[in-house]
mmCIF file of C-alpha atoms in Angstrom:
data_model
loop_
_atom_site.group_PDB
_atom_site.id
_atom_site.type_symbol
_atom_site.label_atom_id
_atom_site.label_comp_id
_atom_site.label_asym_id
_atom_site.label_seq_id
_atom_site.Cartn_x
_atom_site.Cartn_y
_atom_site.Cartn_z
ATOM 1 C CA UNK T 1 -74.282 -1.532 13.046
ATOM 2 C CA UNK T 2 -77.957 0.275 14.326
ATOM 3 C CA UNK T 3 -77.641 2.600 16.529
ATOM 4 C CA UNK T 4 -80.768 3.787 17.320
ATOM 5 C CA UNK T 5 -83.475 0.315 18.550
ATOM 6 C CA UNK T 6 -86.872 1.564 18.419
ATOM 7 C CA UNK T 7 -87.769 -1.485 21.250
ATOM 8 C CA UNK T 8 -85.956 -2.254 24.720
ATOM 9 C CA UNK T 9 -85.891 -4.654 27.177
ATOM 10 C CA UNK T 10 -84.923 -6.171 30.901
ATOM 11 C CA UNK T 11 -82.866 -9.394 31.484
ATOM 12 C CA UNK T 12 -82.846 -10.230 34.971
ATOM 13 C CA UNK T 13 -81.293 -13.246 35.660
ATOM 14 C CA UNK T 14 -80.048 -14.818 39.811
ATOM 15 C CA UNK T 15 -77.973 -17.673 41.132
ATOM 16 C CA UNK T 16 -75.233 -18.200 43.500
ATOM 17 C CA UNK T 17 -71.203 -18.188 43.091
ATOM 18 C CA UNK T 18 -69.102 -18.949 46.289
ATOM 19 C CA UNK T 19 -72.419 -19.345 48.207
ATOM 20 C CA UNK T 20 -73.432 -15.572 47.822
ATOM 21 C CA UNK T 21 -76.413 -15.189 45.243
ATOM 22 C CA UNK T 22 -75.682 -13.375 42.639
ATOM 23 C CA UNK T 23 -78.320 -10.703 40.260
ATOM 24 C CA UNK T 24 -77.226 -9.740 36.327
ATOM 25 C CA UNK T 25 -79.434 -7.147 34.351
ATOM 26 C CA UNK T 26 -78.867 -6.847 30.820
ATOM 27 C CA UNK T 27 -80.768 -4.989 28.420
ATOM 28 C CA UNK T 28 -81.690 -5.658 25.073
ATOM 29 C CA UNK T 29 -82.681 -4.162 21.664
ATOM 30 C CA UNK T 30 -84.088 -4.666 18.128
ATOM 31 C CA UNK T 31 -85.212 -3.139 15.068
ATOM 32 C CA UNK T 32 -87.878 -5.619 14.969
ATOM 33 C CA UNK T 33 -89.730 -5.787 18.318
ATOM 34 C CA UNK T 34 -90.273 -6.259 22.058
ATOM 35 C CA UNK T 35 -89.998 -10.227 22.160
ATOM 36 C CA UNK T 36 -86.837 -9.289 19.566
ATOM 37 C CA UNK T 37 -85.509 -7.147 21.925
ATOM 38 C CA UNK T 38 -86.429 -9.847 25.195
ATOM 39 C CA UNK T 39 -84.425 -12.516 23.329
ATOM 40 C CA UNK T 40 -81.685 -10.841 23.381
ATOM 41 C CA UNK T 41 -81.427 -9.560 26.668
ATOM 42 C CA UNK T 42 -81.925 -12.634 27.973
ATOM 43 C CA UNK T 43 -78.851 -14.008 25.544
ATOM 44 C CA UNK T 44 -77.132 -11.428 27.169
ATOM 45 C CA UNK T 45 -77.355 -12.073 30.711
ATOM 46 C CA UNK T 46 -76.654 -15.982 30.542
ATOM 47 C CA UNK T 47 -73.830 -14.176 28.492
ATOM 48 C CA UNK T 48 -72.882 -11.779 31.743
ATOM 49 C CA UNK T 49 -73.554 -14.331 34.101
ATOM 50 C CA UNK T 50 -72.196 -17.655 33.263
ATOM 51 C CA UNK T 51 -68.370 -15.619 33.144
ATOM 52 C CA UNK T 52 -69.298 -13.624 36.185
ATOM 53 C CA UNK T 53 -69.287 -18.117 37.212
ATOM 54 C CA UNK T 54 -66.415 -18.818 35.322
ATOM 55 C CA UNK T 55 -64.719 -16.527 37.554
ATOM 56 C CA UNK T 56 -64.760 -12.985 35.716
ATOM 57 C CA UNK T 57 -64.557 -9.190 36.542
ATOM 58 C CA UNK T 58 -67.956 -8.670 34.661
ATOM 59 C CA UNK T 59 -70.005 -5.365 36.051
ATOM 60 C CA UNK T 60 -73.105 -7.130 37.541
ATOM 61 C CA UNK T 61 -75.915 -4.040 35.556
ATOM 62 C CA UNK T 62 -75.704 -1.662 33.174
ATOM 63 C CA UNK T 63 -76.460 1.665 33.778
ATOM 64 C CA UNK T 64 -79.604 3.194 32.783
ATOM 65 C CA UNK T 65 -79.090 6.048 30.266
ATOM 66 C CA UNK T 66 -78.640 7.307 26.612
ATOM 67 C CA UNK T 67 -75.553 6.655 25.310
ATOM 68 C CA UNK T 68 -72.512 6.885 25.576
ATOM 69 C CA UNK T 69 -71.754 3.770 27.959
ATOM 70 C CA UNK T 70 -69.408 0.649 25.713
ATOM 71 C CA UNK T 71 -71.546 -1.458 23.828
ATOM 72 C CA UNK T 72 -74.916 0.253 24.414
ATOM 73 C CA UNK T 73 -76.335 1.628 21.304
ATOM 74 C CA UNK T 74 -78.421 5.391 21.121
ATOM 75 C CA UNK T 75 -81.326 4.756 24.023
ATOM 76 C CA UNK T 76 -83.848 7.952 22.981
ATOM 77 C CA UNK T 77 -87.065 8.017 21.578
ATOM 78 C CA UNK T 78 -86.834 8.072 17.543
ATOM 79 C CA UNK T 79 -88.723 10.703 15.879
ATOM 80 C CA UNK T 80 -88.421 9.768 12.681
ATOM 81 C CA UNK T 81 -86.490 8.261 10.070
ATOM 82 C CA UNK T 82 -85.344 8.015 6.964
ATOM 83 C CA UNK T 83 -83.034 5.073 5.650
ATOM 84 C CA UNK T 84 -80.782 5.041 8.353
ATOM 85 C CA UNK T 85 -80.676 8.638 8.780
ATOM 86 C CA UNK T 86 -82.970 9.013 12.774
ATOM 87 C CA UNK T 87 -84.026 12.061 14.532
ATOM 88 C CA UNK T 88 -85.091 11.242 17.800
ATOM 89 C CA UNK T 89 -85.597 13.624 21.355
ATOM 90 C CA UNK T 90 -83.054 13.756 23.444
ATOM 91 C CA UNK T 91 -83.186 13.870 27.476
ATOM 92 C CA UNK T 92 -84.007 17.302 27.532
ATOM 93 C CA UNK T 93 -85.954 16.952 24.894
ATOM 94 C CA UNK T 94 -83.896 18.373 21.966
ATOM 95 C CA UNK T 95 -84.751 17.174 18.919
ATOM 96 C CA UNK T 96 -81.764 15.512 17.096
ATOM 97 C CA UNK T 97 -80.350 14.310 13.611
ATOM 98 C CA UNK T 98 -78.268 10.959 13.737
ATOM 99 C CA UNK T 99 -76.282 8.650 10.979
ATOM 100 C CA UNK T 100 -74.130 7.237 10.752
ATOM 101 C CA UNK T 101 -71.147 8.254 8.051
ATOM 102 C CA UNK T 102 -71.862 12.013 7.581
ATOM 103 C CA UNK T 103 -69.390 13.146 9.338
ATOM 104 C CA UNK T 104 -70.305 15.856 11.777
ATOM 105 C CA UNK T 105 -68.049 17.604 13.952
ATOM 106 C CA UNK T 106 -68.687 20.728 17.878
ATOM 107 C CA UNK T 107 -65.981 22.786 18.280
ATOM 108 C CA UNK T 108 -66.864 24.046 21.758
ATOM 109 C CA UNK T 109 -65.024 28.051 21.916
ATOM 110 C CA UNK T 110 -62.212 28.753 24.233
ATOM 111 C CA UNK T 111 -64.035 30.708 27.041
ATOM 112 C CA UNK T 112 -60.718 33.937 26.391
ATOM 113 C CA UNK T 113 -58.558 34.739 29.161
ATOM 114 C CA UNK T 114 -59.433 36.904 32.603
ATOM 115 C CA UNK T 115 -57.456 38.093 34.827
ATOM 116 C CA UNK T 116 -53.994 38.481 35.543
ATOM 117 C CA UNK T 117 -52.618 38.708 32.168
ATOM 118 C CA UNK T 118 -49.070 39.367 34.471
ATOM 119 C CA UNK T 119 -47.415 36.304 34.468
ATOM 120 C CA UNK T 120 -47.265 35.342 38.190
ATOM 121 C CA UNK T 121 -43.089 36.132 38.247
ATOM 122 C CA UNK T 122 -43.623 39.096 36.463
ATOM 123 C CA UNK T 123 -46.109 40.747 39.606
ATOM 124 C CA UNK T 124 -43.718 39.343 41.956
ATOM 125 C CA UNK T 125 -40.597 40.404 39.712
ATOM 126 C CA UNK T 126 -41.923 44.409 40.213
ATOM 127 C CA UNK T 127 -43.345 44.164 43.753
ATOM 128 C CA UNK T 128 -39.536 43.193 44.903
ATOM 129 C CA UNK T 129 -38.705 45.772 42.995
ATOM 130 C CA UNK T 130 -40.547 48.288 44.657
ATOM 131 C CA UNK T 131 -38.978 47.376 48.340
ATOM 132 C CA UNK T 132 -36.241 47.389 47.238
ATOM 133 C CA UNK T 133 -36.272 50.867 46.452
ATOM 134 C CA UNK T 134 -39.124 51.282 49.503
ATOM 135 C CA UNK T 135 -35.812 50.430 51.571
ATOM 136 C CA UNK T 136 -33.195 52.563 49.809
ATOM 137 C CA UNK T 137 -35.610 55.527 50.056
ATOM 138 C CA UNK T 138 -36.064 54.328 53.782
ATOM 139 C CA UNK T 139 -39.438 53.235 53.226
ATOM 140 C CA UNK T 140 -40.626 50.288 52.995
ATOM 141 C CA UNK T 141 -44.552 50.710 52.691
ATOM 142 C CA UNK T 142 -44.263 52.906 49.655
ATOM 143 C CA UNK T 143 -42.151 51.018 48.176
ATOM 144 C CA UNK T 144 -44.542 47.839 48.803
ATOM 145 C CA UNK T 145 -47.283 50.585 47.158
ATOM 146 C CA UNK T 146 -45.021 51.640 44.030
ATOM 147 C CA UNK T 147 -45.290 48.124 43.038
ATOM 148 C CA UNK T 148 -48.627 47.499 43.037
ATOM 149 C CA UNK T 149 -49.252 50.253 41.069
ATOM 150 C CA UNK T 150 -46.888 49.293 38.824
ATOM 151 C CA UNK T 151 -48.518 45.949 38.929
ATOM 152 C CA UNK T 152 -51.937 46.691 38.294
ATOM 153 C CA UNK T 153 -50.132 49.315 35.288
ATOM 154 C CA UNK T 154 -47.779 47.358 33.314
ATOM 155 C CA UNK T 155 -51.658 43.669 34.028
ATOM 156 C CA UNK T 156 -53.936 46.506 32.077
ATOM 157 C CA UNK T 157 -51.595 46.771 29.015
ATOM 158 C CA UNK T 158 -50.715 43.379 29.090
ATOM 159 C CA UNK T 159 -54.436 42.846 29.136
ATOM 160 C CA UNK T 160 -54.812 45.749 25.924
ATOM 161 C CA UNK T 161 -52.431 44.257 24.397
ATOM 162 C CA UNK T 162 -54.639 40.396 24.429
ATOM 163 C CA UNK T 163 -57.951 41.542 23.361
ATOM 164 C CA UNK T 164 -56.510 44.321 20.525
ATOM 165 C CA UNK T 165 -54.558 41.196 19.331
ATOM 166 C CA UNK T 166 -58.120 38.246 19.495
ATOM 167 C CA UNK T 167 -60.235 40.793 17.410
ATOM 168 C CA UNK T 168 -57.589 41.040 14.979
ATOM 169 C CA UNK T 169 -57.954 37.029 14.785
ATOM 170 C CA UNK T 170 -61.498 37.807 14.883
ATOM 171 C CA UNK T 171 -62.198 36.282 18.121
ATOM 172 C CA UNK T 172 -62.787 32.807 19.578
ATOM 173 C CA UNK T 173 -64.911 31.822 16.626
ATOM 174 C CA UNK T 174 -62.484 33.701 14.078
ATOM 175 C CA UNK T 175 -59.351 31.733 15.535
ATOM 176 C CA UNK T 176 -61.969 28.796 14.732
ATOM 177 C CA UNK T 177 -61.973 29.634 11.931
ATOM 178 C CA UNK T 178 -58.863 29.732 10.685
ATOM 179 C CA UNK T 179 -58.280 26.519 12.442
ATOM 180 C CA UNK T 180 -60.903 24.622 9.705
ATOM 181 C CA UNK T 181 -59.684 27.190 7.407
ATOM 182 C CA UNK T 182 -55.690 25.719 7.616
ATOM 183 C CA UNK T 183 -56.771 22.279 8.049
ATOM 184 C CA UNK T 184 -58.753 22.813 4.005
ATOM 185 C CA UNK T 185 -55.568 24.072 3.046
ATOM 186 C CA UNK T 186 -53.947 20.581 4.082
ATOM 187 C CA UNK T 187 -56.371 18.848 2.567
ATOM 188 C CA UNK T 188 -57.578 20.534 -0.509
ATOM 189 C CA UNK T 189 -59.889 17.908 -1.656
ATOM 190 C CA UNK T 190 -62.458 18.207 1.217
ATOM 191 C CA UNK T 191 -65.637 20.194 1.323
ATOM 192 C CA UNK T 192 -66.474 21.318 4.825
ATOM 193 C CA UNK T 193 -69.391 24.063 6.174
ATOM 194 C CA UNK T 194 -69.098 25.834 9.071
ATOM 195 C CA UNK T 195 -72.771 27.051 11.278
ATOM 196 C CA UNK T 196 -72.675 28.469 14.598
ATOM 197 C CA UNK T 197 -74.112 27.400 17.268
ATOM 198 C CA UNK T 198 -74.895 29.338 21.280
ATOM 199 C CA UNK T 199 -71.168 28.052 22.410
ATOM 200 C CA UNK T 200 -69.466 27.174 19.462
ATOM 201 C CA UNK T 201 -68.645 25.999 15.711
ATOM 202 C CA UNK T 202 -70.246 23.214 13.992
ATOM 203 C CA UNK T 203 -68.431 21.194 10.792
ATOM 204 C CA UNK T 204 -70.403 19.425 8.578
ATOM 205 C CA UNK T 205 -68.235 17.054 5.957
ATOM 206 C CA UNK T 206 -69.525 16.887 2.240
ATOM 207 C CA UNK T 207 -66.684 15.553 0.244
ATOM 208 C CA UNK T 208 -68.167 11.917 1.312
ATOM 209 C CA UNK T 209 -69.287 9.043 4.264
ATOM 210 C CA UNK T 210 -67.015 8.615 7.161
ATOM 211 C CA UNK T 211 -66.297 5.343 9.781
ATOM 212 C CA UNK T 212 -66.874 7.141 12.999
ATOM 213 C CA UNK T 213 -63.521 4.534 13.384
ATOM 214 C CA UNK T 214 -62.178 6.323 10.831
ATOM 215 C CA UNK T 215 -58.631 7.164 12.271
ATOM 216 C CA UNK T 216 -59.049 10.795 9.209
ATOM 217 C CA UNK T 217 -62.007 11.665 10.942
ATOM 218 C CA UNK T 218 -60.417 11.419 13.836
ATOM 219 C CA UNK T 219 -57.138 13.420 12.435
ATOM 220 C CA UNK T 220 -59.442 15.538 11.500
ATOM 221 C CA UNK T 221 -61.227 16.196 16.041
ATOM 222 C CA UNK T 222 -57.752 16.699 17.072
ATOM 223 C CA UNK T 223 -56.906 19.808 13.958
ATOM 224 C CA UNK T 224 -59.656 21.492 14.851
ATOM 225 C CA UNK T 225 -60.786 20.961 18.289
ATOM 226 C CA UNK T 226 -63.646 18.989 18.889
ATOM 227 C CA UNK T 227 -64.990 19.083 22.075
ATOM 228 C CA UNK T 228 -64.048 16.063 23.563
ATOM 229 C CA UNK T 229 -66.948 14.231 24.826
ATOM 230 C CA UNK T 230 -68.618 15.359 21.528
ATOM 231 C CA UNK T 231 -65.623 12.606 19.753
ATOM 232 C CA UNK T 232 -65.716 9.908 22.597
ATOM 233 C CA UNK T 233 -69.595 9.628 21.339
ATOM 234 C CA UNK T 234 -68.731 9.318 18.242
ATOM 235 C CA UNK T 235 -66.252 6.276 19.007
ATOM 236 C CA UNK T 236 -68.428 4.536 21.218
ATOM 237 C CA UNK T 237 -72.330 4.929 19.167
ATOM 238 C CA UNK T 238 -70.614 4.202 15.819
ATOM 239 C CA UNK T 239 -72.449 7.920 14.388
ATOM 240 C CA UNK T 240 -71.820 11.182 13.887
ATOM 241 C CA UNK T 241 -74.795 13.460 16.055
ATOM 242 C CA UNK T 242 -75.938 17.053 15.076
ATOM 243 C CA UNK T 243 -78.995 19.198 17.815
ATOM 244 C CA UNK T 244 -81.854 20.507 15.608
ATOM 245 C CA UNK T 245 -83.520 22.519 17.972
ATOM 246 C CA UNK T 246 -83.076 24.669 21.358
ATOM 247 C CA UNK T 247 -82.048 24.155 24.507
ATOM 248 C CA UNK T 248 -85.467 24.434 26.653
ATOM 249 C CA UNK T 249 -83.925 26.088 29.381
ATOM 250 C CA UNK T 250 -83.093 29.147 26.431
ATOM 251 C CA UNK T 251 -85.645 29.045 25.842
ATOM 252 C CA UNK T 252 -86.577 29.747 29.583
ATOM 253 C CA UNK T 253 -88.724 26.559 29.624
ATOM 254 C CA UNK T 254 -87.762 25.191 33.685
ATOM 255 C CA UNK T 255 -89.797 22.293 33.328
ATOM 256 C CA UNK T 256 -88.247 19.362 32.391
ATOM 257 C CA UNK T 257 -89.307 16.533 30.441
ATOM 258 C CA UNK T 258 -90.492 12.930 31.238
ATOM 259 C CA UNK T 259 -89.228 10.303 31.324
ATOM 260 C CA UNK T 260 -85.387 11.905 30.402
ATOM 261 C CA UNK T 261 -84.283 8.033 30.716
ATOM 262 C CA UNK T 262 -86.034 5.127 30.003
ATOM 263 C CA UNK T 263 -86.507 2.190 27.382
ATOM 264 C CA UNK T 264 -88.452 3.583 24.754
ATOM 265 C CA UNK T 265 -92.988 2.176 24.355
ATOM 266 C CA UNK T 266 -95.359 3.566 22.803
ATOM 267 C CA UNK T 267 -96.481 3.929 25.801
ATOM 268 C CA UNK T 268 -94.394 6.774 27.735
ATOM 269 C CA UNK T 269 -93.907 8.106 23.750
ATOM 270 C CA UNK T 270 -98.200 9.210 24.720
ATOM 271 C CA UNK T 271 -98.040 10.510 28.198
ATOM 272 C CA UNK T 272 -99.905 13.379 28.481
ATOM 273 C CA UNK T 273 -97.982 14.678 30.154
ATOM 274 C CA UNK T 274 -94.502 14.282 27.988
ATOM 275 C CA UNK T 275 -96.930 15.288 25.260
ATOM 276 C CA UNK T 276 -98.203 18.292 26.595
ATOM 277 C CA UNK T 277 -94.270 19.240 27.435
ATOM 278 C CA UNK T 278 -93.208 18.632 23.845
ATOM 279 C CA UNK T 279 -96.126 21.194 22.746
ATOM 280 C CA UNK T 280 -94.727 23.982 24.825
ATOM 281 C CA UNK T 281 -91.532 22.909 23.738
ATOM 282 C CA UNK T 282 -92.671 23.493 19.816
ATOM 283 C CA UNK T 283 -94.211 26.593 20.819
ATOM 284 C CA UNK T 284 -91.491 27.940 22.138
ATOM 285 C CA UNK T 285 -89.138 27.078 20.037
ATOM 286 C CA UNK T 286 -90.618 28.365 16.599
ATOM 287 C CA UNK T 287 -88.869 31.401 16.639
ATOM 288 C CA UNK T 288 -85.222 30.206 17.176
ATOM 289 C CA UNK T 289 -82.379 28.385 15.255
ATOM 290 C CA UNK T 290 -80.092 25.587 16.690
ATOM 291 C CA UNK T 291 -77.798 26.647 14.724
ATOM 292 C CA UNK T 292 -76.630 28.939 11.844
ATOM 293 C CA UNK T 293 -74.670 28.717 8.483
ATOM 294 C CA UNK T 294 -71.457 31.066 8.394
ATOM 295 C CA UNK T 295 -69.306 30.074 4.996
ATOM 296 C CA UNK T 296 -68.383 27.228 3.096
ATOM 297 C CA UNK T 297 -63.908 26.055 2.918
ATOM 298 C CA UNK T 298 -62.469 24.080 0.471
ATOM 299 C CA UNK T 299 -63.716 22.597 -2.988
ATOM 300 C CA UNK T 300 -67.864 22.839 -3.735
ATOM 301 C CA UNK T 301 -67.352 20.679 -5.585
ATOM 302 C CA UNK T 302 -67.192 18.257 -4.316
ATOM 303 C CA UNK T 303 -70.773 17.109 -2.176
ATOM 304 C CA UNK T 304 -71.189 13.362 -1.692
ATOM 305 C CA UNK T 305 -74.644 12.268 -2.472
ATOM 306 C CA UNK T 306 -75.346 10.775 1.320
ATOM 307 C CA UNK T 307 -74.009 14.816 2.087
ATOM 308 C CA UNK T 308 -76.028 16.289 0.487
ATOM 309 C CA UNK T 309 -79.561 14.260 2.005
ATOM 310 C CA UNK T 310 -78.588 14.829 5.225
ATOM 311 C CA UNK T 311 -77.346 18.455 5.195
ATOM 312 C CA UNK T 312 -81.460 19.272 3.309
ATOM 313 C CA UNK T 313 -82.653 17.824 6.248
ATOM 314 C CA UNK T 314 -80.055 19.003 8.912
ATOM 315 C CA UNK T 315 -80.524 22.931 7.696
ATOM 316 C CA UNK T 316 -84.255 22.336 7.425
ATOM 317 C CA UNK T 317 -85.425 21.501 11.027
ATOM 318 C CA UNK T 318 -82.540 23.595 12.168
ATOM 319 C CA UNK T 319 -83.329 26.387 10.625
ATOM 320 C CA UNK T 320 -79.392 27.211 10.197
ATOM 321 C CA UNK T 321 -80.643 29.629 6.956
ATOM 322 C CA UNK T 322 -83.220 31.730 8.249
ATOM 323 C CA UNK T 323 -81.563 34.273 10.223
ATOM 324 C CA UNK T 324 -82.817 33.985 14.011
ATOM 325 C CA UNK T 325 -81.484 33.905 16.973
ATOM 326 C CA UNK T 326 -79.899 30.453 17.800
ATOM 327 C CA UNK T 327 -81.025 28.362 20.690
#
């Protein structure tokens, strides 16, 4: 299935339904040329308008977005093609790898708990005990103060224990890697590579290719705690994605690339302001990696040829093996 079309167009049709004007807009796309994209847009608009005129509840227009809408492919500038693997420049200017069948999973670390480690009922219990003791001593305020001090001390003890348990597990990354290890122990025929990202982990499956709608893919996502938005995008767009270059704000770049969302054309891609932004971004990102290889899991002898080609492209463009700061 086409996941990143090269040409986009939009059609607008108007009619009347029950005495009121009806305007329908639809996008069209193609890998062939702009005329084919326009023909596709016209056909989709005609289909939507006919549905409305027959009494069906159909949206009048589609949101102008990059990706993530049911039925609309990824709408980003194509930078590089390698068979069905496509590198695009996303809405904030970073390069992204898009593949229909090589499995990537994003895991965002859960932030470490902060604040009160003492359960609410425990805290209330200490305060109540202090109040009772104060009442018995004839000074209610002293009792409350004692309960408050006890609550602070117990909370510090519990927080210290929680931090030590987290440290023994290797921190949030260690806990995430343990989930990967547990999955591979249940599936010994799998071969996975783990990469560190600024916000978590990226996992690449090396032993086979997968359909994004495959049930075992969703079981894999669930077992690893994959980011739910990423998992949904994979299903909607029939592909897996991996960011290859740093996020611009992590490089100190404040200005936004233009246009952020649009139907792509040669004129838009060659806009002088856009080209100047890209040149600055490439200069600033030269000393950064998008991710860093951590370790492999499972049977490393099992390597699918397609997955290996994508791994090579991913590792080179993300600079995952170069020991650089992450962006």
